[in-house]
Coordinates of C-alpha atoms and ligand atoms in Angstrom, one line a residue:
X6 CA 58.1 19.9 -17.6
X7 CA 55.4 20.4 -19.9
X8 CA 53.7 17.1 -18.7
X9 CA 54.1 18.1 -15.3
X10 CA 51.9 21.4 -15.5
X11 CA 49.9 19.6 -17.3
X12 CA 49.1 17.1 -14.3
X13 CA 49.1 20.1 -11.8
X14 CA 46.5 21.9 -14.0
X15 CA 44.5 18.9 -14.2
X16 CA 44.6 18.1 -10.3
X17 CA 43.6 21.5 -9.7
X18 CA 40.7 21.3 -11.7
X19 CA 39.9 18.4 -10.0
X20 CA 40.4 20.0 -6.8
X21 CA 38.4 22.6 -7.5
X22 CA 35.6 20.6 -9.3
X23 CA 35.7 18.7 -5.8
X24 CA 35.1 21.4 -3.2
X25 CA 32.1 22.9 -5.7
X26 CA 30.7 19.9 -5.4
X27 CA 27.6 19.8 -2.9
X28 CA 27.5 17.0 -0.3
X29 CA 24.5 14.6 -0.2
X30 CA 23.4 15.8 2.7
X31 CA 23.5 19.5 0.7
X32 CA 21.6 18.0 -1.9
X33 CA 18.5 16.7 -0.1
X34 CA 18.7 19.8 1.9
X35 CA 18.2 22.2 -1.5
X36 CA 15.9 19.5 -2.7
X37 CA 13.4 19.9 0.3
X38 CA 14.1 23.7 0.5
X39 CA 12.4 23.8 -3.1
X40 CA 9.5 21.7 -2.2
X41 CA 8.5 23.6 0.4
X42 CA 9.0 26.5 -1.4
X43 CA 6.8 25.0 -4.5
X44 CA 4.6 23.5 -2.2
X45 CA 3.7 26.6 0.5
X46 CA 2.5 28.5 -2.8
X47 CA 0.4 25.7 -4.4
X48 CA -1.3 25.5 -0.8
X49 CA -1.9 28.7 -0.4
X50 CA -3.5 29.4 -4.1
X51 CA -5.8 26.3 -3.1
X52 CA -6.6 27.5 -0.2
X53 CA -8.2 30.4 -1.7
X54 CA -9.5 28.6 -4.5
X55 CA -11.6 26.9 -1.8
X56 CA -11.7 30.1 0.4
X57 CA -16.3 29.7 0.7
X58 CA -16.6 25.8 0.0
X59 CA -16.6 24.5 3.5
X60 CA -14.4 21.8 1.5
X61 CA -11.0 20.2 1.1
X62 CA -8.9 19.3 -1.5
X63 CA -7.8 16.2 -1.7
X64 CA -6.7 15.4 -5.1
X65 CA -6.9 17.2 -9.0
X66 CA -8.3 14.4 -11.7
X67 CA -8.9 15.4 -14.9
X68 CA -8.1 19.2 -14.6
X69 CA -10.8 19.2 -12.0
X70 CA -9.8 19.7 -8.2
X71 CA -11.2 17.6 -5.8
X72 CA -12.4 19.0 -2.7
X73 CA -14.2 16.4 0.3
X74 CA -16.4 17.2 3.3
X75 CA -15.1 17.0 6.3
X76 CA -16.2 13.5 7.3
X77 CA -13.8 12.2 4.6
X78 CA -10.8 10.2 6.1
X79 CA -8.4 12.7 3.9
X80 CA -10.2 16.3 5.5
X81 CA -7.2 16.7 8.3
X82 CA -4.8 16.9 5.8
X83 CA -4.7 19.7 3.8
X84 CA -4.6 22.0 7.4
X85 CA -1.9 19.6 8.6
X86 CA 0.0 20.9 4.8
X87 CA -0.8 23.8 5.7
X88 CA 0.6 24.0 9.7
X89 CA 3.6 22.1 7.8
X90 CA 4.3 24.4 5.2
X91 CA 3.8 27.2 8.1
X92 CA 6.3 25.8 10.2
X93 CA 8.7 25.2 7.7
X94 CA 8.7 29.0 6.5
X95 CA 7.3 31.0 9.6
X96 CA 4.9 32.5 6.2
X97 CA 2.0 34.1 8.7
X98 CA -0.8 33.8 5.4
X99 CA -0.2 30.0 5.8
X100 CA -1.1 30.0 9.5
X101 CA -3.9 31.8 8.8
X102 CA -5.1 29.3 6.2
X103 CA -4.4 26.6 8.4
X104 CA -6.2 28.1 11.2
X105 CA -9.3 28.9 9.0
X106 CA -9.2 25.1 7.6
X107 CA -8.5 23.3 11.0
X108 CA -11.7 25.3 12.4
X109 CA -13.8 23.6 9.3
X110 CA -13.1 20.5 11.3
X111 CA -14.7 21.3 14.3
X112 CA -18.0 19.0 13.9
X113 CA -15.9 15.7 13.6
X114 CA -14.5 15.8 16.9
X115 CA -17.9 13.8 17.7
X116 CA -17.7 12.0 14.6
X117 CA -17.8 8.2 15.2
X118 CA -18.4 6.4 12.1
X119 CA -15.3 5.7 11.5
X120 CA -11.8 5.0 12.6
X121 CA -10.3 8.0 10.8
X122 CA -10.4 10.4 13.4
X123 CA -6.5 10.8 14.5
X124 CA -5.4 11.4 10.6
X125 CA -8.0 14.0 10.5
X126 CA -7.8 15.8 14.0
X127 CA -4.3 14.9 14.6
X128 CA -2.9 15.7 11.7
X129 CA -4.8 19.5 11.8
X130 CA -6.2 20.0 15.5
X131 CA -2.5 18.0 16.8
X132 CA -0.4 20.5 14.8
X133 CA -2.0 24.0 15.7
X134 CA -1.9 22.3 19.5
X135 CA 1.8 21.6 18.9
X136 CA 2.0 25.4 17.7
X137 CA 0.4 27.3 20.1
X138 CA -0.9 25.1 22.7
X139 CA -4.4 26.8 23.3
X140 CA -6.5 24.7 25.8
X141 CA -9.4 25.1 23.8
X142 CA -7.8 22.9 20.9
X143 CA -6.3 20.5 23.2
X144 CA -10.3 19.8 24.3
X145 CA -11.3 19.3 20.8
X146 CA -8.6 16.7 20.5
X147 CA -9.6 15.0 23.6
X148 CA -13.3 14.9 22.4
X149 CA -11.9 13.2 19.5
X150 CA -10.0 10.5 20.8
X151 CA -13.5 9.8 23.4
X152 CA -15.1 9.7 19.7
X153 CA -12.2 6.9 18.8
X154 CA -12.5 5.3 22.0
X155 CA -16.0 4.3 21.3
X156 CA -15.3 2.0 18.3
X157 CA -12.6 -0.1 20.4
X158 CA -14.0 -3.9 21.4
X159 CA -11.9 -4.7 24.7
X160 CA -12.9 -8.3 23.9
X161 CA -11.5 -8.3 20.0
X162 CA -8.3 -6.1 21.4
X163 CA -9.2 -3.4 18.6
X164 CA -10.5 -0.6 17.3
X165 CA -13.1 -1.5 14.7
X166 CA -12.2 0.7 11.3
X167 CA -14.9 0.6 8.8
X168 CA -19.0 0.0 9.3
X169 CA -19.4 -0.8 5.4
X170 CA -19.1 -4.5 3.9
X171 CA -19.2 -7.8 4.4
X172 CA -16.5 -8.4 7.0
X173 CA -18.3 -9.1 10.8
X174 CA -15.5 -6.7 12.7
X175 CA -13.0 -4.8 10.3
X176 CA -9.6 -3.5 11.3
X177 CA -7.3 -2.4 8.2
X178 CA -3.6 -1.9 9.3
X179 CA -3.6 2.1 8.7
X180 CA -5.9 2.0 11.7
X181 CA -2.2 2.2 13.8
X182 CA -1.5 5.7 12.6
X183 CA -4.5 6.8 14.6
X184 CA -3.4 5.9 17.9
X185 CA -0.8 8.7 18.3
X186 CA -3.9 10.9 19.0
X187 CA -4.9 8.2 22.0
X188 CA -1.1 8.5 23.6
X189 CA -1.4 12.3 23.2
X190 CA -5.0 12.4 25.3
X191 CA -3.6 9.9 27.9
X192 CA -0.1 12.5 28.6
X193 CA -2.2 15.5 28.1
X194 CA -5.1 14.4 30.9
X195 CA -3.2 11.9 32.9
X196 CA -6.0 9.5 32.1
X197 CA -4.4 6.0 31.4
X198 CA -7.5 4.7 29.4
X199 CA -6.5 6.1 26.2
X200 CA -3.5 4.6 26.5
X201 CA -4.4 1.2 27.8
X202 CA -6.6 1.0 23.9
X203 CA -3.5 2.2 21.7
X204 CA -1.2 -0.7 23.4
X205 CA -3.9 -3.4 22.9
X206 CA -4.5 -1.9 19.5
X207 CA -1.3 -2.2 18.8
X208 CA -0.8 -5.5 20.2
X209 CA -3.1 -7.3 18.6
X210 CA -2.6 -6.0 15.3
X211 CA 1.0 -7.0 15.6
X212 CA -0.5 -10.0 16.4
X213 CA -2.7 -10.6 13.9
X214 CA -1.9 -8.5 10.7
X215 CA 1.5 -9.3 10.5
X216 CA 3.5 -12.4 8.0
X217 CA 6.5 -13.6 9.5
X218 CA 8.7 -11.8 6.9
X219 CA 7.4 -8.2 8.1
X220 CA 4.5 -7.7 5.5
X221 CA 1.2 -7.1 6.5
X222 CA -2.1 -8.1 5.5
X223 CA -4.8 -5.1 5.0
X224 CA -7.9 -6.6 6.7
X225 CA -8.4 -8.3 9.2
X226 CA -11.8 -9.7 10.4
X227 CA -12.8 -10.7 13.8
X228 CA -15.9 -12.7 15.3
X229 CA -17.2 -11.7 18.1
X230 CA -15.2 -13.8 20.3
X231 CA -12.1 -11.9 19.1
X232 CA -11.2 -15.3 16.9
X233 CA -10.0 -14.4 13.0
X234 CA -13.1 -14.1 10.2
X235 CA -10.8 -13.7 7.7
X236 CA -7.4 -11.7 6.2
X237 CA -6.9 -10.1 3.3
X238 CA -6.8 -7.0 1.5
X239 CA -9.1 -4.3 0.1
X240 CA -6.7 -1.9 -1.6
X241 CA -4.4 -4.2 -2.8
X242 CA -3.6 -6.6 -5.2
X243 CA -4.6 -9.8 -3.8
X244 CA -4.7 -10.9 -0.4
X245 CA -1.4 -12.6 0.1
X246 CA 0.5 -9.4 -1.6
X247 CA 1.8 -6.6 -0.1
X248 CA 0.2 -3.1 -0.8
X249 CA 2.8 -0.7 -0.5
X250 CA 1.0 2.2 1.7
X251 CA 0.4 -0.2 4.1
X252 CA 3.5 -1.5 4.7
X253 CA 4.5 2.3 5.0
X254 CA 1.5 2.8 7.0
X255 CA 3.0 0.2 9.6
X256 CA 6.6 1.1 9.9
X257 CA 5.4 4.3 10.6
X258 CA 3.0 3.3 12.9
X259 CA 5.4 0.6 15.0
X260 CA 8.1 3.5 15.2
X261 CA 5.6 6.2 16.5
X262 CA 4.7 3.1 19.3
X263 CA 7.8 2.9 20.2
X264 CA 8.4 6.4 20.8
X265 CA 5.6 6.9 23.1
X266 CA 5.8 3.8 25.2
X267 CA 9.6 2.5 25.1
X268 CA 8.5 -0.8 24.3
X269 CA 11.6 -2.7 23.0
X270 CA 9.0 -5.0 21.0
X271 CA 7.3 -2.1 18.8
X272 CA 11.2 -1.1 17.8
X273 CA 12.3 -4.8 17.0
X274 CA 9.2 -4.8 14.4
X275 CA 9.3 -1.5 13.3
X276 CA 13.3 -2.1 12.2
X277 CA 12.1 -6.0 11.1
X278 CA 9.3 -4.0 8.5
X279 CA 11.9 -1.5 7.5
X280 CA 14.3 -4.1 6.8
X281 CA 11.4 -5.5 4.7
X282 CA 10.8 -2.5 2.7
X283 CA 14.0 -1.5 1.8
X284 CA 14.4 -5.4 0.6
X285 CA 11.2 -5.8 -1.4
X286 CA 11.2 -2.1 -3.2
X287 CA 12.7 -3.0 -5.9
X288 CA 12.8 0.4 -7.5
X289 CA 15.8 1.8 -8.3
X290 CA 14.6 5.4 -7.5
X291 CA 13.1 3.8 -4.2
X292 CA 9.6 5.1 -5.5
X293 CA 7.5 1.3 -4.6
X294 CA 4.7 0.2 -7.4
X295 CA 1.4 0.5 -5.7
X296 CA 1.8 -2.9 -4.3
X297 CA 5.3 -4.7 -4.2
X298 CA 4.0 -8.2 -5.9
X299 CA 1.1 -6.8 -8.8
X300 CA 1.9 -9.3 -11.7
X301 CA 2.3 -6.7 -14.3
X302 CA 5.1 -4.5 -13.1
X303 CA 7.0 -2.8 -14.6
X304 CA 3.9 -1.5 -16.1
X305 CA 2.0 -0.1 -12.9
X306 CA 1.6 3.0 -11.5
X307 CA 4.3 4.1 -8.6
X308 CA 2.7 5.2 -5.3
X309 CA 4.5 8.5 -4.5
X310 CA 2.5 9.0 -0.9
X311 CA 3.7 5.7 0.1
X312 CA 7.2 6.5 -0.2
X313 CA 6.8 10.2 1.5
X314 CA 5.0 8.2 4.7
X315 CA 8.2 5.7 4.0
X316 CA 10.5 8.6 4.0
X317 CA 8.8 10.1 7.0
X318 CA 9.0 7.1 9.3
X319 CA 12.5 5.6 8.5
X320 CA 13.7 9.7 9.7
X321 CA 12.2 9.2 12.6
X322 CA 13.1 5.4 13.0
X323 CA 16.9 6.5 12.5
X324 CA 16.9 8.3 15.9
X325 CA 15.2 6.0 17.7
X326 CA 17.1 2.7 17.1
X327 CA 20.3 1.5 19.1
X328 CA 22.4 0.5 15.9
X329 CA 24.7 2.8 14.6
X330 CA 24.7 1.9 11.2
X331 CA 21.1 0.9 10.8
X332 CA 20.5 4.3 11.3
X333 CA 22.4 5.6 9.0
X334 CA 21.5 3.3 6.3
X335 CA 17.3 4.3 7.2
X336 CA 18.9 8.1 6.8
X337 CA 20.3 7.3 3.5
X338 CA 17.3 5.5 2.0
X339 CA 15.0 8.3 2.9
X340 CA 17.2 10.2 0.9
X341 CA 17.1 8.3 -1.8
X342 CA 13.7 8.9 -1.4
X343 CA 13.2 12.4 -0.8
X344 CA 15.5 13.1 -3.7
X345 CA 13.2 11.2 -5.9
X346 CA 10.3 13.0 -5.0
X347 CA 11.7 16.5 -5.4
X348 CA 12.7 15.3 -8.7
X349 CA 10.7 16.8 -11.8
X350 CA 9.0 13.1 -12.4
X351 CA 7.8 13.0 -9.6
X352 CA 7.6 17.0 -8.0
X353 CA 5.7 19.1 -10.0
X354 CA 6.6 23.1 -10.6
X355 CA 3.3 24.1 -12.0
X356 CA -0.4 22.9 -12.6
X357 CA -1.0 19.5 -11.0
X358 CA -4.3 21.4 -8.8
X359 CA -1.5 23.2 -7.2
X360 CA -0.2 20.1 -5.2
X361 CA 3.2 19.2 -4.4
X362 CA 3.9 15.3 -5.4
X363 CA 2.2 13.6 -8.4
X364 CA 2.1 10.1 -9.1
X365 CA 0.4 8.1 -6.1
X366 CA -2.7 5.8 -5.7
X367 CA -5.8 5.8 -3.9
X368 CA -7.5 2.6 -4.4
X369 CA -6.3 1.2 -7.6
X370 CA -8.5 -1.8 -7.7
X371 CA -11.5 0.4 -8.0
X372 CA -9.7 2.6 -10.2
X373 CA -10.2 5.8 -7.8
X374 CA -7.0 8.2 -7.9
X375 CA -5.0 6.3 -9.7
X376 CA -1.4 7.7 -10.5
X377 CA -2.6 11.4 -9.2
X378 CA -1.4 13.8 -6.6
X379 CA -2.6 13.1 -3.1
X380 CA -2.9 15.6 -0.2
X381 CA -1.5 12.7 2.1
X382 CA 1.2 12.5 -0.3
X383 CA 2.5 15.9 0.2
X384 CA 1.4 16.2 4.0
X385 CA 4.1 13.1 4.7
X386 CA 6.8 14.9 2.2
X387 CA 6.7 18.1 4.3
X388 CA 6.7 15.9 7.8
X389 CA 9.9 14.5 6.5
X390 CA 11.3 17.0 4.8
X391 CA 10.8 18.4 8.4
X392 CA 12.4 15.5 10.3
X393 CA 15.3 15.7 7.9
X394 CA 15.9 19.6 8.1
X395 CA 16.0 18.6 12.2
X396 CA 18.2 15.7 12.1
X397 CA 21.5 16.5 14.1
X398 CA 24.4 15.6 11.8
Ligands
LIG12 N1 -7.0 4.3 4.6 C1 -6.0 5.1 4.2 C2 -5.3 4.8 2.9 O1 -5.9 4.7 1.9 O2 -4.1 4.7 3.0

């Protein structure tokens, strides 16, 4: 009799241990709610720690923060944190902020000298459209994508991404992230043309940039003729490796394809390169190394912003695909992910310049940013802590 209470005390405890417990998808839902929380303060103390600069931040090194002009590739972002971090909480300071900093942006929309122009008026000018839909934003970001326009090469198939170096015709693979600002022009003015250059673009660097097993090469050089100068990398290891933000750069970029043109082909290689990812991280917090083959892991910095644009894409890749359970498995692995990051290694409460995420990598082989926080890095934590908090479950 004794034994038997016993046993009924201790399944009760059990019971009730069991129904306390928070689900997973609870979990990553308290998770995010913190980091937005942590992350719509940090962004608006910077915001007014920059309040007269005509500047951006875009990273803290050394206990300085560091703030860019807006011609860097990086200036879109920290408005697009802000827009995020205003959506996410409805807080009307942060859409102020984000108002004040897109309008710092206003010059580039002519800005052709370089390829950078959808992260930096898509990601700011793109979000206050998506907000409030005033038709003199939706010019700016037309003017911007004409500005893109110009550096496409209908003979070479692509959009021509740096003016610098050695290489005859440059086109790195992040180049596919800005084409979401071409498919927006072509739906917003009827105008096919902008459309007709994100396809090729996108064509040809599937083309080109890809090896069969999903990883991508950074560079790619082209002759004039549109034959291949050369492949290789410039921010990664070593030519034949793969650096980890642009793999992230392409599953994102192959899934956002997909979305705007139905093309079976951009889904096939977007799930073929997330299948590739979640194979060659070999992380057990799913947080990659800067690049997936540098001969001295384990002792290499992590890149945290790869793994928020990861996150980001496999959210939005998990809606879009046909199969059940790959779906479900992209879901879960963004979790893995977003748990990670909201995690005190890698999520920072206090100091860190007042930025979310630490621990990512700007261009390790020239030792710039290396294992810091990253504006990009939080602006793709807050996307898909976004597309999470949205999914229907
Ligand atoms: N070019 C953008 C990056 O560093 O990922």
């Amino acid at each position: 009799m004794k034994n038997l209470k016993r046993t009924i005390m201790a399944l009760l405890l059990l019971a009730v241990a069991a129904g306390c417990k928070p689900s997973r998808q609870q979990q990553v839902t308290e998770a995010l709610q913190k980091g937005i929380a942590i992350a719509a303060d940090g962004f608006k103390a910077n915001a007014a720690a920059c309040d007269t600069m005509n500047r951006f931040p875009r990273t803290y090194e050394n206990g300085v923060l560091v703030t860019v002009d807006a011609y860097d590739w990086t200036s879109g972002f920290f408005a697009g944190d802000l827009w995020l971090a205003y959506e996410l909480t409805g807080d009307k300071e942060l859409e102020v902020a984000a108002r004040k900093y897109t309008s710092q942006l206003y010059e580039i929309k002519d800005f052709t000298g370089h390829h950078d122009l959808g992260f930096m008026i898509y990601c700011s000018y793109g979000r206050q459209w998506a907000n409030f839909q005033e038709p003199e934003v939706l010019q700016i970001i037309i003017d911007a994508a004409n500005s893109l326009c110009t550096r496409f090469n209908p003979q070479i198939g692509q959009i021509r991404s740096w003016d610098f170096g050695e290489w005859n015709y440059p086109v790195i693979v992040d180049n596919l992230m800005n084409l979401e600002m071409l498919f927006f022009a072509s739906k917003m003015t009827g105008d096919r043309k902008y459309y007709d250059v994100a396809v090729k673009h996108a064509d040809t660097t599937l083309e080109n940039h890809f090896r069969p097993d999903g990883s991508s090469y950074h560079v790619v050089s082209y002759n004039n003729d549109g034959t291949i100068e050369s492949k290789g990398t410039f921010q990664g290891f070593a030519h034949e490796s793969s650096w980890a933000r642009g793999q992230a750069w392409t599953v994102y970029g192959y899934t956002m394809c997909y979305r705007e043109t139905g093309d079976e082909k951009y889904l096939t290689h977007a799930e073929h390169i997330a299948n590739y990812i979640m194979n060659a991280v070999q992380t057990e917090d799913k947080i990659p190394y800067w690049d997936y083959h540098d001969t001295a892991i384990p002792d290499v910095p992590r890149d945290a912003s790869a793994a928020a644009v990861t996150a980001s894409a496999l959210l939005e890749l998990s809606t879009l695909t046909k199969d059940e359970e790959k779906s479900q498995t992209y879901v879960a692995y963004a979790e893995d992910i977003l748990l990670s990051l909201s995690s005190p290694e890698y999520m920072s409460e206090e100091g860190n310049g007042n930025f979310l995420l630490k621990h990512s990598v700007s261009h390790k082989p020239l030792n710039s940013e290396v294992d810091v926080p990253l504006v990009y890095a939080d602006y793709y934590y807050l996307e898909a802590a976004q597309r999470y908090l949205s999914l229907k479950k």
